[in-house]
C-alpha positions as a Python dict, from the first residue, in 0.01 Angstrom:
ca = {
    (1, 'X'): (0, 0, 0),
    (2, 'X'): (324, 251, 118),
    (3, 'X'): (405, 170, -231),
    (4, 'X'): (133, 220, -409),
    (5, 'X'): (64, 585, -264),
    (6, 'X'): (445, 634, -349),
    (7, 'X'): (352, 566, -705),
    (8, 'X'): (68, 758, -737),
    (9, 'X'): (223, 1070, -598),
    (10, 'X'): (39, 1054, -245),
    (11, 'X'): (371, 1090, -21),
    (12, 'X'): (133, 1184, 237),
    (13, 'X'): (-84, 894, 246),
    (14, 'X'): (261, 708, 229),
    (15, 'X'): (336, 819, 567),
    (16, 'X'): (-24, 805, 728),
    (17, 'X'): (-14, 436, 591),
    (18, 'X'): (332, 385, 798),
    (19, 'X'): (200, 507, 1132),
    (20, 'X'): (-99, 363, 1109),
    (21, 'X'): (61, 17, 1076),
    (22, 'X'): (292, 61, 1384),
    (23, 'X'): (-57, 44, 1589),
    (24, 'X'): (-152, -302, 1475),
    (25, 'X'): (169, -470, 1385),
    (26, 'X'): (561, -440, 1377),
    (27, 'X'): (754, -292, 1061),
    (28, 'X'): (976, -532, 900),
    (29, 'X'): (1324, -423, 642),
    (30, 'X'): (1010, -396, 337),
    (31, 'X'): (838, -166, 520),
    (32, 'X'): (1186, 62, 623),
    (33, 'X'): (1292, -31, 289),
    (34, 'X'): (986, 133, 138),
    (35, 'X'): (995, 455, 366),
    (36, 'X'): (1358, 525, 308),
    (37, 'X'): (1258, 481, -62),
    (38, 'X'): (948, 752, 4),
    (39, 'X'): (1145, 1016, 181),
    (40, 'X'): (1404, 1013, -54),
    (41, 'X'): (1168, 1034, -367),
    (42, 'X'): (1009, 1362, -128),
    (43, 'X'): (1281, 1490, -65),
    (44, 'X'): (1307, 1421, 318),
    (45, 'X'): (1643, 1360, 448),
    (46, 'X'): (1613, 1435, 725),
    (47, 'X'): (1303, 1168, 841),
    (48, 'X'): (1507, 933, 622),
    (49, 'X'): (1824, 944, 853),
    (50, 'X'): (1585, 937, 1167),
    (51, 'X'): (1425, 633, 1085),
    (52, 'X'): (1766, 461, 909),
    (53, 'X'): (1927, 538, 1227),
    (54, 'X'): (1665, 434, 1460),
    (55, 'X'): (1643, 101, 1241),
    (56, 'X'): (2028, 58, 1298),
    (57, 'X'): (2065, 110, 1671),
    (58, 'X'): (1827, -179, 1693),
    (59, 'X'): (2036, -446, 1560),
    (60, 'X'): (2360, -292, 1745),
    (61, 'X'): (2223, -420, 2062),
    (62, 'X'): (2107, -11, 2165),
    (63, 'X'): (1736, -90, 2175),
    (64, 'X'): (1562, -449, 2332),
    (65, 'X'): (1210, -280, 2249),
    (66, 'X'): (1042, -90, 2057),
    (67, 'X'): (879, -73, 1710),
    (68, 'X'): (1205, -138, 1521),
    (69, 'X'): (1338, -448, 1753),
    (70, 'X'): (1497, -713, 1552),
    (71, 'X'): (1525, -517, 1232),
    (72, 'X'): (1859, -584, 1005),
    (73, 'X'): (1920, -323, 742),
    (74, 'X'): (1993, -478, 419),
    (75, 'X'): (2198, -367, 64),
    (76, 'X'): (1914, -168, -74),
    (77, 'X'): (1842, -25, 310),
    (78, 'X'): (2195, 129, 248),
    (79, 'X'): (2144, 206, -151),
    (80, 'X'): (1815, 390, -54),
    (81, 'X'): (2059, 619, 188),
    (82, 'X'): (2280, 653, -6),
    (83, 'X'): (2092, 831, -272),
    (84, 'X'): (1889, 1038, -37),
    (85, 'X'): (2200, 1143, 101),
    (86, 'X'): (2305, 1281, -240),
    (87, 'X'): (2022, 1417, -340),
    (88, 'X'): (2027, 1598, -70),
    (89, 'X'): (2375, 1685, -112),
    (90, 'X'): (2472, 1587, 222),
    (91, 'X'): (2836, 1393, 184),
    (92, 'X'): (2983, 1363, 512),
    (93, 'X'): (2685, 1149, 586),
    (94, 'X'): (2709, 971, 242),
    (95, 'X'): (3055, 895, 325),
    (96, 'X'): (2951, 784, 699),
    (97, 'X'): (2705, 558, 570),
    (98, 'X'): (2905, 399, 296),
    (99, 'X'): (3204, 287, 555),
    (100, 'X'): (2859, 175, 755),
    (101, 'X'): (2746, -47, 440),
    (102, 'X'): (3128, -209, 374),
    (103, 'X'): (3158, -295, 724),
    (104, 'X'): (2811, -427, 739),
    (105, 'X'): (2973, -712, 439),
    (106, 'X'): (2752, -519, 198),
    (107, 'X'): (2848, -347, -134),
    (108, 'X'): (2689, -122, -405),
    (109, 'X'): (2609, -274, -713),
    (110, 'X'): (2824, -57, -952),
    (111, 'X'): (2635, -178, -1249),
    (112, 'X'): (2337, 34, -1140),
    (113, 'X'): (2449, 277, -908),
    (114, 'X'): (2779, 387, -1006),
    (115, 'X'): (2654, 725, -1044),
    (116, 'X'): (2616, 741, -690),
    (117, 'X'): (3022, 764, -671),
    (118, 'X'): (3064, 953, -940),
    (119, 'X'): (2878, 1213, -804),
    (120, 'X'): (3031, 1200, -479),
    (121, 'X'): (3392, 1192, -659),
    (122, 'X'): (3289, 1528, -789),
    (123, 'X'): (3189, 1657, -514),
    (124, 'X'): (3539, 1596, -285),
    (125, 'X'): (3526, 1209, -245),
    (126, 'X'): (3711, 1085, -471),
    (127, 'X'): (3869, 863, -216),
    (128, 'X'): (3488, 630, -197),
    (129, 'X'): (3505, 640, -578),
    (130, 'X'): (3882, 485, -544),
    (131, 'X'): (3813, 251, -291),
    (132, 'X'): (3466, 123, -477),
    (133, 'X'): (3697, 68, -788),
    (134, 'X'): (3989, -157, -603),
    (135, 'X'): (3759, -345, -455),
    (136, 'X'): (3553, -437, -784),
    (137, 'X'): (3882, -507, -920),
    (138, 'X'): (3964, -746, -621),
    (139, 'X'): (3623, -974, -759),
    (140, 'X'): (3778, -991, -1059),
    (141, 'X'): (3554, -759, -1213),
    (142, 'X'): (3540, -489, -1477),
    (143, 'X'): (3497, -134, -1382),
    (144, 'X'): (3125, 24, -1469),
    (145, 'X'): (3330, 240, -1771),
    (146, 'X'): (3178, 576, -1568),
    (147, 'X'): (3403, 477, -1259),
    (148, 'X'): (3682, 459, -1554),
    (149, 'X'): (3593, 796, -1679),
    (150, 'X'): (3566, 945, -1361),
    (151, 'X'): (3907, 796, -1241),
    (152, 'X'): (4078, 949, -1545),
    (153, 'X'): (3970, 1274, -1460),
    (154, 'X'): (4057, 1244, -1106),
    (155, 'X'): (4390, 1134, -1232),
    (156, 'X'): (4454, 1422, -1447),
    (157, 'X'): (4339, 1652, -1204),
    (158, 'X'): (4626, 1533, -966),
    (159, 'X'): (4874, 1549, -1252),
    (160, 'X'): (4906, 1179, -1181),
    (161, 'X'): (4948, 1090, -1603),
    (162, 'X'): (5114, 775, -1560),
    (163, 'X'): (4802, 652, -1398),
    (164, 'X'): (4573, 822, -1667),
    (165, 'X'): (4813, 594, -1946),
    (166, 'X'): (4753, 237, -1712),
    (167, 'X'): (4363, 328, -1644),
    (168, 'X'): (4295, 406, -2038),
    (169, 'X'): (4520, 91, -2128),
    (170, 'X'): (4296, -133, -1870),
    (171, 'X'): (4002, -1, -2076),
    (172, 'X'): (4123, -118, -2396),
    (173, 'X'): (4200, -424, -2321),
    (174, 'X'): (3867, -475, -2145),
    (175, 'X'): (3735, -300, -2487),
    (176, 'X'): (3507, -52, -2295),
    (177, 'X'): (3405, 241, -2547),
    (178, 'X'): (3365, 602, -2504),
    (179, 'X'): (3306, 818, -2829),
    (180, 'X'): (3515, 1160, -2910),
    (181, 'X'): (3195, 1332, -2839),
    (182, 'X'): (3200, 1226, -2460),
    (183, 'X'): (3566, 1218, -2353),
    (184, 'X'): (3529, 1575, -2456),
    (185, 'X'): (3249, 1673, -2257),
    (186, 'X'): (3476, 1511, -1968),
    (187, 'X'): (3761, 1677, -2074),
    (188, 'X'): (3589, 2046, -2076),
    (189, 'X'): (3487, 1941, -1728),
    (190, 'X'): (3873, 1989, -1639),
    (191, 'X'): (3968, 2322, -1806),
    (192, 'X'): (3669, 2467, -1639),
    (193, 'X'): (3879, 2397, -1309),
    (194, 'X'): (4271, 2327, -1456),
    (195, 'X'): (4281, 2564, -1787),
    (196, 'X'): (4422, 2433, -2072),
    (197, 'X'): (4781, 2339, -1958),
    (198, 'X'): (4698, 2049, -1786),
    (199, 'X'): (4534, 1882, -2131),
    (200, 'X'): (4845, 1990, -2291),
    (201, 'X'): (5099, 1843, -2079),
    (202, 'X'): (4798, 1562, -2071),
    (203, 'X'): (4830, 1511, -2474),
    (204, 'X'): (5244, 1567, -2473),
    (205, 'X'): (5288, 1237, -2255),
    (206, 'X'): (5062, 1050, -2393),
    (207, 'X'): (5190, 1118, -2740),
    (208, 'X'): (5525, 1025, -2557),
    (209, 'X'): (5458, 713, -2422),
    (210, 'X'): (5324, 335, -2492),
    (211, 'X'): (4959, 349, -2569),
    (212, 'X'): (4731, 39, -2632),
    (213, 'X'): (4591, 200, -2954),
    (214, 'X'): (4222, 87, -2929),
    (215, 'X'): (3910, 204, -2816),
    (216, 'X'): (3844, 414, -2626),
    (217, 'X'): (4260, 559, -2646),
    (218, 'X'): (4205, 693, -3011),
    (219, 'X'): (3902, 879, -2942),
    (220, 'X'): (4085, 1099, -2622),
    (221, 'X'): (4378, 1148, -2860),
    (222, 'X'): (4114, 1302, -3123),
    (223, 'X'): (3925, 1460, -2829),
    (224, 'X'): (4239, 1611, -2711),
    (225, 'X'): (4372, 1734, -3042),
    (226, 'X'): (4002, 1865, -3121),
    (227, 'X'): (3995, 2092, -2761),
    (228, 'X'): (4403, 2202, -2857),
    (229, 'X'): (4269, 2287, -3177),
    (230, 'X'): (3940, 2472, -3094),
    (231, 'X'): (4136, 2708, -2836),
    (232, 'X'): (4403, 2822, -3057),
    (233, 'X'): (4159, 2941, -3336),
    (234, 'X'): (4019, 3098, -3004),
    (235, 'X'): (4279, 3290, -2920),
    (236, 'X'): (4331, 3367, -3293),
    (237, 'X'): (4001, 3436, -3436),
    (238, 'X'): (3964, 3752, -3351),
    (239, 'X'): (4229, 3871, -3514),
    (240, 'X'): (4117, 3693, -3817),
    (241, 'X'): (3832, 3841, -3789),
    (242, 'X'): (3924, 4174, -3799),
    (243, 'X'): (4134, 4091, -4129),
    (244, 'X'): (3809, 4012, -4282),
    (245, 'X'): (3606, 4280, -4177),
    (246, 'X'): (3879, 4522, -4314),
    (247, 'X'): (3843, 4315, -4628),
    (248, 'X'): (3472, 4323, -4684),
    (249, 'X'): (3502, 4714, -4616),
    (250, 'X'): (3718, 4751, -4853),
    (251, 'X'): (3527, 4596, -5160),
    (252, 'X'): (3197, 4805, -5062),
    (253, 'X'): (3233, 4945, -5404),
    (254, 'X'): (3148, 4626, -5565),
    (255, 'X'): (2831, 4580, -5357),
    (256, 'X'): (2529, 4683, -5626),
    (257, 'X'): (2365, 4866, -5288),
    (258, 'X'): (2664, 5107, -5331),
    (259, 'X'): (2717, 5146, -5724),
    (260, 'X'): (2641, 5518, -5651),
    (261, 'X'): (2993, 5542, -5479),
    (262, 'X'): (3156, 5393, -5757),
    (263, 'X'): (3309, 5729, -5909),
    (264, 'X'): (3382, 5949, -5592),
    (265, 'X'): (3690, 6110, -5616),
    (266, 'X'): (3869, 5982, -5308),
    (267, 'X'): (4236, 6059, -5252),
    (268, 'X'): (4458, 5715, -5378),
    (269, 'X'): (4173, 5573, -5567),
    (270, 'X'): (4405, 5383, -5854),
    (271, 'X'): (4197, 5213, -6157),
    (272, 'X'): (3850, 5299, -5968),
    (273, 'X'): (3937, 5080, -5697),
    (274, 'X'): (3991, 5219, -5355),
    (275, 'X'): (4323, 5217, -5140),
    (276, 'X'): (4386, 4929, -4841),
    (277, 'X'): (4246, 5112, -4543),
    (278, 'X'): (4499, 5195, -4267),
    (279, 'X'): (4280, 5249, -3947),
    (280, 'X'): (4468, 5481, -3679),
    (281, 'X'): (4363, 5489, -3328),
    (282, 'X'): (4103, 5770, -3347),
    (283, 'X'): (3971, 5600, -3649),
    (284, 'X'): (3850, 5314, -3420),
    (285, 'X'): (3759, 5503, -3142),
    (286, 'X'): (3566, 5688, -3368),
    (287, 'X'): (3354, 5368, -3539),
    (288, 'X'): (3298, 5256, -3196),
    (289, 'X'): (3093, 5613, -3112),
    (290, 'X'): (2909, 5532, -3434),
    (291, 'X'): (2793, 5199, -3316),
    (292, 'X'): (2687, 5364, -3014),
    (293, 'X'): (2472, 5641, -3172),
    (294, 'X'): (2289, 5396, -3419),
    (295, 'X'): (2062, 5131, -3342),
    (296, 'X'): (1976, 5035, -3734),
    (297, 'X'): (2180, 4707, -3970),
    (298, 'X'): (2268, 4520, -3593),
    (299, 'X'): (2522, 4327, -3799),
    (300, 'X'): (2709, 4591, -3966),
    (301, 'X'): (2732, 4782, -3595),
    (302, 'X'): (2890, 4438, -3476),
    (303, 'X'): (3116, 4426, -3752),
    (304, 'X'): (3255, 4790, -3711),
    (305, 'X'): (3242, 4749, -3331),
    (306, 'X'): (3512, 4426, -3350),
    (307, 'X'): (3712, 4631, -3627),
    (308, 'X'): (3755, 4894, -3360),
    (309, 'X'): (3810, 4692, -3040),
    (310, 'X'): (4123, 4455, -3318),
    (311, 'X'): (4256, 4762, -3458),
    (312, 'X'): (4617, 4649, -3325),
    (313, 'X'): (4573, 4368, -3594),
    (314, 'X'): (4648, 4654, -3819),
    (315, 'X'): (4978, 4915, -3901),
    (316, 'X'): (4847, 5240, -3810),
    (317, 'X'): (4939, 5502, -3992),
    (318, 'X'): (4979, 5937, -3960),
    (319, 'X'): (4815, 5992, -4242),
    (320, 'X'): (4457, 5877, -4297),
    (321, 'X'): (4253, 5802, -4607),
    (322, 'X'): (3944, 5887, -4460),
    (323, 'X'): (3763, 6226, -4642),
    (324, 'X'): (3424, 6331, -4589),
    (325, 'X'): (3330, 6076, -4914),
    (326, 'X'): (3485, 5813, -4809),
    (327, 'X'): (3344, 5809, -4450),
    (328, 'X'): (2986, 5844, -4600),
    (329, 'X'): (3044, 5564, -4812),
    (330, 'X'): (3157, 5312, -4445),
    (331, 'X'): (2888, 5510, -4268),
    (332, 'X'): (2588, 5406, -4549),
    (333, 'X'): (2488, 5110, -4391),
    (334, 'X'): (2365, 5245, -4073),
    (335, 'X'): (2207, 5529, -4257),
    (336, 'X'): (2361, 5811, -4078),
    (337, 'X'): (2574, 6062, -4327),
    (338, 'X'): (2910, 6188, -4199),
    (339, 'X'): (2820, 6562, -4223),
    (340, 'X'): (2498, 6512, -3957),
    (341, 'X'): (2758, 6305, -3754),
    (342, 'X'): (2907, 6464, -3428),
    (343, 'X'): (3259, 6627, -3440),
    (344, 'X'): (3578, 6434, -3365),
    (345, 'X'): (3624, 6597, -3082),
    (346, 'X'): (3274, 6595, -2915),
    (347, 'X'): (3324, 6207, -2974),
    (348, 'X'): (3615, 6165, -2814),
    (349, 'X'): (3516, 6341, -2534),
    (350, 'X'): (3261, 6089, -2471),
    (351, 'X'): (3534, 5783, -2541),
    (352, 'X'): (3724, 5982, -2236),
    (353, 'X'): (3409, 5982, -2063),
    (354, 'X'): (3288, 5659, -2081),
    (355, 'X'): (3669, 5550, -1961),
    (356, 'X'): (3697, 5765, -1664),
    (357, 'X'): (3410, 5596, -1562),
}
């Protein structure tokens, strides 16, 4: 009946049900069992620990009487703590009842629960996670591959790389698989809290040393090389960036929008084509006050506004290309002409402005 509330969402029938029972006859491990299992679905941890304490003083001899007298807690009475415990994210008591499970001859069935150590790896013990995977190791079993996974990052974490090589060997030969697509999920786990260093000197040894090249070892080499990659177009892009926005400003006069332009008379023009633009200092400081006094063509503002904030990717030069023509030309697309614009030197007050504050 406990169960059958449970199920259809009546947690407080659950209970009722629990104490009304303890009027007419004694609870047995089902009935704990399916309470634990109740207040950890409701959230309840702490009337779960109550009554998984009260259940184990019982059987240590603390109680001769009561409701709970002769009551054993079993595997899943320790399972069912274990998870409210970390859903609750209470892990000094997850680790307390975990020694409390081992010592009671029980263990957790890391086939079905090893998220249950992950977790707790993640969250600072990392030692349960190591001890769970020696001792599944001593039956002459294979790892769940998440305790793997989990180890490795633990591993690299520490620096510890030799380990990393003899843990992602083990999984080879035990031909566990984990795709590109995950170990780099994991692997942006750890620049979130290492940076990118630690993958670096992470990729360096193992390019440097014996690898079992099967699965899962070839997909953290591509994972590896992928995340190396993706950062250093990163770091680079925006400078690349830049280049091509200078580029695409440059060949305006082949737009058809701007065939008008086509025949100004700008200073350097050779063969109708104009001159490679040389962007000083003010000239960026003053596209960026343009982007701020327009709110029209959001994707030519954003393009001006990264030419500005790069303009180191460029030589600047003393003597600028810009006239009144060619400035109306760059200024077209947000519809503003450079005569109704503000003067240079009302605009840079602003720039000083806007840094002072």
């Amino acid at each position: 009946m406990i169960l059958a509330s449970l199920d259809g969402g009546f947690v407080g029938d659950c209970i009722s049900i629990f104490e009304h029972m303890k009027d007419h006859c004694a609870p047995n491990v089902g009935t704990i069992n399916a309470m634990l299992k109740v207040y950890t679905c409701a959230d309840m941890f702490a009337k779960a620990k109550e009554l998984f304490e009260a259940t184990k003083a019982t059987h240590g001899g603390l109680e001769s009487s009561g409701d709970y007298s002769s009551l054993q807690l079993d595997s899943y009475s320790y399972k069912s703590m274990l998870e409210a415990s970390a859903s609750s994210q209470q892990w000094e008591y997850f680790e307390y009842v975990y020694k409390e499970m081992i010592l009671s001859g029980f263990q957790l069935d890391h086939r079905k629960y090893s998220w249950l150590l992950v977790k707790a790896s993640r969250a600072g013990k990392w030692h349960l996670l190591e001890h769970a995977f020696d001792t599944i190791l001593e039956a002459e079993e294979i790892p769940h591959t998440s305790l793997f996974t989990e180890m490795i990052c633990q591993t690299i974490t520490q620096g510890d790389f030799g380990r990393t090589v003899s843990l992602l060997n083990s999984m080879a030969h035990a031909s566990l698989s984990v795709s590109e697509s995950q170990w780099t999920s994991l692997l942006e786990r750890e620049i979130a809290t290492l940076g990118m260093g630690k993958l670096q000197d992470l990729l360096n040894h193992l390019q440097s040393c014996s690898l079992v090249m099967e699965d899962p070892v070839p997909n953290i080499l591509k994972s590896l090389d992928f995340i190396s990659g993706r950062r250093l177009l990163e770091g680079t892009g925006s400078c690349t960036r830049t280049e091509s926005v200078a580029g695409s400003i440059g060949n305006l006069e082949s737009d058809g929008k701007n065939q008008d332009y086509q025949h100004v008379d700008v200073p350097g023009r050779v063969d109708g084509r104009l001159p490679s633009l040389s962007l000083t200092s003010n000239s960026c400081n003053l596209f960026e006050m343009l982007d701020a006094e327009s709110s029209a063509n959001a994707s030519l503002q954003e393009e001006i506004d990264n030419l500005g904030s790069q303009h180191s990717c460029f030589e600047p030069n003393e003597e600028s290309y810009f006239t009144d023509s060619t400035l109306d030309l760059l200024t077209s697309g947000i519809r503003i002409p450079f005569s109704e614009l503000p003067p240079a030197s009302e605009i840079l007050e602003r720039w000083r402005t806007k840094q002072e504050d």
